[in-house]
Amino acid sequence: MSKNRLVFVYNADGGLFNTATDIAHKILSPDTYSCDLCALTHGYFSVRKNWVGFLDTLPLECDFLHRDEFKEKYADQPDELPAVFLLQDEQLQLLLSALDIKQCETLDQLKQRITQDLSQKL
């Protein structure tokens, strides 16, 4: 029996060097930072507590992948990231596209959008 999950994919590669580069980019040039999901859910150095609290209320477990990890695990998926997927019965379904995430100007808007879209899928 497969477990249904939410899969959050950041538009950034994993690893210590990439993390340091992302932090610098977020601080020095936030308007050109390429991961709207990270910008909403993380401060400069850590995940926002409000986001962690929200994740704990969701009815599904969550996976968090960087772009390189996602492409390795799900090679045939769309390139436009960040994104949020619903994994049901071994199939990924797009829950929030990069554009959907970009349209969320605040963390509260992102949380509301996830809750609303997830309720329609479950």
PDB file of C-alpha atoms in Angstrom:
ATOM      1  CA  MET A   1       0.000   0.000   0.000  1.00  0.00           C
ATOM      2  CA  SER A   2       1.472   3.352  -1.022  1.00  0.00           C
ATOM      3  CA  LYS A   3       1.428   6.407   1.154  1.00  0.00           C
ATOM      4  CA  ASN A   4      -0.020   9.631  -0.162  1.00  0.00           C
ATOM      5  CA  ARG A   5       2.315  12.568   0.417  1.00  0.00           C
ATOM      6  CA  LEU A   6       2.931  16.171  -0.457  1.00  0.00           C
ATOM      7  CA  VAL A   7       6.161  16.802  -2.324  1.00  0.00           C
ATOM      8  CA  PHE A   8       7.599  20.318  -2.118  1.00  0.00           C
ATOM      9  CA  VAL A   9      10.273  21.037  -4.708  1.00  0.00           C
ATOM     10  CA  TYR A  10      12.587  24.021  -4.399  1.00  0.00           C
ATOM     11  CA  ASN A  11      14.064  25.761  -7.423  1.00  0.00           C
ATOM     12  CA  ALA A  12      17.573  25.382  -6.000  1.00  0.00           C
ATOM     13  CA  ASP A  13      20.105  22.572  -5.911  1.00  0.00           C
ATOM     14  CA  GLY A  14      21.073  20.847  -2.679  1.00  0.00           C
ATOM     15  CA  GLY A  15      24.459  20.841  -1.001  1.00  0.00           C
ATOM     16  CA  LEU A  16      26.412  23.111   1.316  1.00  0.00           C
ATOM     17  CA  PHE A  17      27.908  25.329  -1.402  1.00  0.00           C
ATOM     18  CA  ASN A  18      24.528  25.835  -3.081  1.00  0.00           C
ATOM     19  CA  THR A  19      22.901  26.641   0.266  1.00  0.00           C
ATOM     20  CA  ALA A  20      25.541  29.276   1.024  1.00  0.00           C
ATOM     21  CA  THR A  21      25.132  30.764  -2.453  1.00  0.00           C
ATOM     22  CA  ASP A  22      21.344  30.858  -2.015  1.00  0.00           C
ATOM     23  CA  ILE A  23      21.633  32.653   1.328  1.00  0.00           C
ATOM     24  CA  ALA A  24      23.920  35.272  -0.196  1.00  0.00           C
ATOM     25  CA  HIS A  25      21.595  35.723  -3.177  1.00  0.00           C
ATOM     26  CA  LYS A  26      18.563  36.119  -0.906  1.00  0.00           C
ATOM     27  CA  ILE A  27      20.345  38.795   1.131  1.00  0.00           C
ATOM     28  CA  LEU A  28      22.086  40.703  -1.656  1.00  0.00           C
ATOM     29  CA  SER A  29      19.545  40.497  -4.456  1.00  0.00           C
ATOM     30  CA  PRO A  30      16.153  39.309  -3.182  1.00  0.00           C
ATOM     31  CA  ASP A  31      14.270  40.612  -6.241  1.00  0.00           C
ATOM     32  CA  THR A  32      16.101  38.185  -8.519  1.00  0.00           C
ATOM     33  CA  TYR A  33      16.036  35.180  -6.197  1.00  0.00           C
ATOM     34  CA  SER A  34      14.673  32.236  -8.225  1.00  0.00           C
ATOM     35  CA  CYS A  35      12.846  30.176  -5.596  1.00  0.00           C
ATOM     36  CA  ASP A  36       9.598  31.766  -4.476  1.00  0.00           C
ATOM     37  CA  LEU A  37       8.807  28.737  -2.295  1.00  0.00           C
ATOM     38  CA  CYS A  38      12.020  29.125  -0.336  1.00  0.00           C
ATOM     39  CA  ALA A  39      11.584  32.893  -0.111  1.00  0.00           C
ATOM     40  CA  LEU A  40       8.174  32.417   1.533  1.00  0.00           C
ATOM     41  CA  THR A  41       8.968  29.463   3.802  1.00  0.00           C
ATOM     42  CA  HIS A  42      12.514  30.261   4.945  1.00  0.00           C
ATOM     43  CA  GLY A  43      14.281  33.213   6.459  1.00  0.00           C
ATOM     44  CA  TYR A  44      17.933  33.795   5.635  1.00  0.00           C
ATOM     45  CA  PHE A  45      19.221  30.912   7.734  1.00  0.00           C
ATOM     46  CA  SER A  46      16.341  28.652   8.735  1.00  0.00           C
ATOM     47  CA  VAL A  47      12.788  27.548   8.092  1.00  0.00           C
ATOM     48  CA  ARG A  48      10.047  29.817   9.463  1.00  0.00           C
ATOM     49  CA  LYS A  49       8.400  28.449  12.633  1.00  0.00           C
ATOM     50  CA  ASN A  50       4.971  29.465  11.315  1.00  0.00           C
ATOM     51  CA  TRP A  51       5.585  27.217   8.276  1.00  0.00           C
ATOM     52  CA  VAL A  52       6.652  24.246  10.408  1.00  0.00           C
ATOM     53  CA  GLY A  53       3.523  24.650  12.535  1.00  0.00           C
ATOM     54  CA  PHE A  54       1.367  24.689   9.406  1.00  0.00           C
ATOM     55  CA  LEU A  55       3.012  21.544   8.019  1.00  0.00           C
ATOM     56  CA  ASP A  56       2.187  19.736  11.255  1.00  0.00           C
ATOM     57  CA  THR A  57      -1.526  20.414  10.656  1.00  0.00           C
ATOM     58  CA  LEU A  58      -1.608  18.860   7.187  1.00  0.00           C
ATOM     59  CA  PRO A  59      -3.267  15.454   6.768  1.00  0.00           C
ATOM     60  CA  LEU A  60      -0.321  14.088   4.758  1.00  0.00           C
ATOM     61  CA  GLU A  61       3.370  13.615   5.347  1.00  0.00           C
ATOM     62  CA  CYS A  62       5.613  15.959   3.395  1.00  0.00           C
ATOM     63  CA  ASP A  63       8.797  15.469   1.405  1.00  0.00           C
ATOM     64  CA  PHE A  64      11.114  18.342   0.529  1.00  0.00           C
ATOM     65  CA  LEU A  65      13.384  18.048  -2.475  1.00  0.00           C
ATOM     66  CA  HIS A  66      15.840  20.351  -4.151  1.00  0.00           C
ATOM     67  CA  ARG A  67      15.763  20.658  -7.934  1.00  0.00           C
ATOM     68  CA  ASP A  68      18.632  18.199  -8.500  1.00  0.00           C
ATOM     69  CA  GLU A  69      17.124  15.608  -6.140  1.00  0.00           C
ATOM     70  CA  PHE A  70      13.705  15.950  -7.774  1.00  0.00           C
ATOM     71  CA  LYS A  71      15.059  15.498 -11.309  1.00  0.00           C
ATOM     72  CA  GLU A  72      16.982  12.422 -10.193  1.00  0.00           C
ATOM     73  CA  LYS A  73      13.940  10.841  -8.557  1.00  0.00           C
ATOM     74  CA  TYR A  74      11.233  11.991 -11.009  1.00  0.00           C
ATOM     75  CA  ALA A  75      13.036  12.498 -14.323  1.00  0.00           C
ATOM     76  CA  ASP A  76       9.933  12.881 -16.487  1.00  0.00           C
ATOM     77  CA  GLN A  77       8.378  15.777 -14.574  1.00  0.00           C
ATOM     78  CA  PRO A  78       8.043  19.410 -15.680  1.00  0.00           C
ATOM     79  CA  ASP A  79      11.051  21.681 -15.380  1.00  0.00           C
ATOM     80  CA  GLU A  80       9.231  24.730 -14.055  1.00  0.00           C
ATOM     81  CA  LEU A  81      10.016  24.967 -10.375  1.00  0.00           C
ATOM     82  CA  PRO A  82       9.336  25.550  -7.553  1.00  0.00           C
ATOM     83  CA  ALA A  83       6.243  23.414  -7.324  1.00  0.00           C
ATOM     84  CA  VAL A  84       4.124  21.404  -4.923  1.00  0.00           C
ATOM     85  CA  PHE A  85       2.926  17.953  -5.923  1.00  0.00           C
ATOM     86  CA  LEU A  86       0.485  15.473  -4.476  1.00  0.00           C
ATOM     87  CA  LEU A  87       1.870  11.940  -4.645  1.00  0.00           C
ATOM     88  CA  GLN A  88      -1.058   9.507  -4.820  1.00  0.00           C
ATOM     89  CA  ASP A  89      -0.756   5.862  -5.787  1.00  0.00           C
ATOM     90  CA  GLU A  90       2.834   6.377  -6.987  1.00  0.00           C
ATOM     91  CA  GLN A  91       1.698   9.181  -9.350  1.00  0.00           C
ATOM     92  CA  LEU A  92       2.680  12.830  -9.014  1.00  0.00           C
ATOM     93  CA  GLN A  93      -0.091  15.355  -9.550  1.00  0.00           C
ATOM     94  CA  LEU A  94       0.741  19.032  -9.723  1.00  0.00           C
ATOM     95  CA  LEU A  95      -0.915  20.815  -6.814  1.00  0.00           C
ATOM     96  CA  LEU A  96       0.741  24.252  -7.108  1.00  0.00           C
ATOM     97  CA  SER A  97       2.744  25.392 -10.112  1.00  0.00           C
ATOM     98  CA  ALA A  98       5.609  27.884 -10.050  1.00  0.00           C
ATOM     99  CA  LEU A  99       3.143  30.571 -11.141  1.00  0.00           C
ATOM    100  CA  ASP A 100       0.688  29.625  -8.363  1.00  0.00           C
ATOM    101  CA  ILE A 101       3.478  29.958  -5.797  1.00  0.00           C
ATOM    102  CA  LYS A 102       4.716  33.237  -7.306  1.00  0.00           C
ATOM    103  CA  GLN A 103       1.223  34.715  -6.964  1.00  0.00           C
ATOM    104  CA  CYS A 104       1.347  34.115  -3.199  1.00  0.00           C
ATOM    105  CA  GLU A 105       2.767  37.314  -1.766  1.00  0.00           C
ATOM    106  CA  THR A 106       2.805  36.090   1.843  1.00  0.00           C
ATOM    107  CA  LEU A 107       3.295  32.849   3.698  1.00  0.00           C
ATOM    108  CA  ASP A 108      -0.334  33.001   4.832  1.00  0.00           C
ATOM    109  CA  GLN A 109      -1.490  33.156   1.205  1.00  0.00           C
ATOM    110  CA  LEU A 110       0.651  30.117   0.370  1.00  0.00           C
ATOM    111  CA  LYS A 111      -0.750  28.165   3.304  1.00  0.00           C
ATOM    112  CA  GLN A 112      -4.315  29.092   2.336  1.00  0.00           C
ATOM    113  CA  ARG A 113      -3.709  28.027  -1.264  1.00  0.00           C
ATOM    114  CA  ILE A 114      -2.236  24.667  -0.221  1.00  0.00           C
ATOM    115  CA  THR A 115      -5.125  23.988   2.154  1.00  0.00           C
ATOM    116  CA  GLN A 116      -7.726  24.946  -0.447  1.00  0.00           C
ATOM    117  CA  ASP A 117      -6.200  22.986  -3.338  1.00  0.00           C
ATOM    118  CA  LEU A 118      -5.470  19.952  -1.184  1.00  0.00           C
ATOM    119  CA  SER A 119      -9.073  19.801   0.062  1.00  0.00           C
ATOM    120  CA  GLN A 120     -10.240  19.585  -3.553  1.00  0.00           C
ATOM    121  CA  LYS A 121      -7.910  16.651  -4.292  1.00  0.00           C
ATOM    122  CA  LEU A 122      -8.477  14.487  -1.223  1.00  0.00           C
TER     123      LEU A 122
END
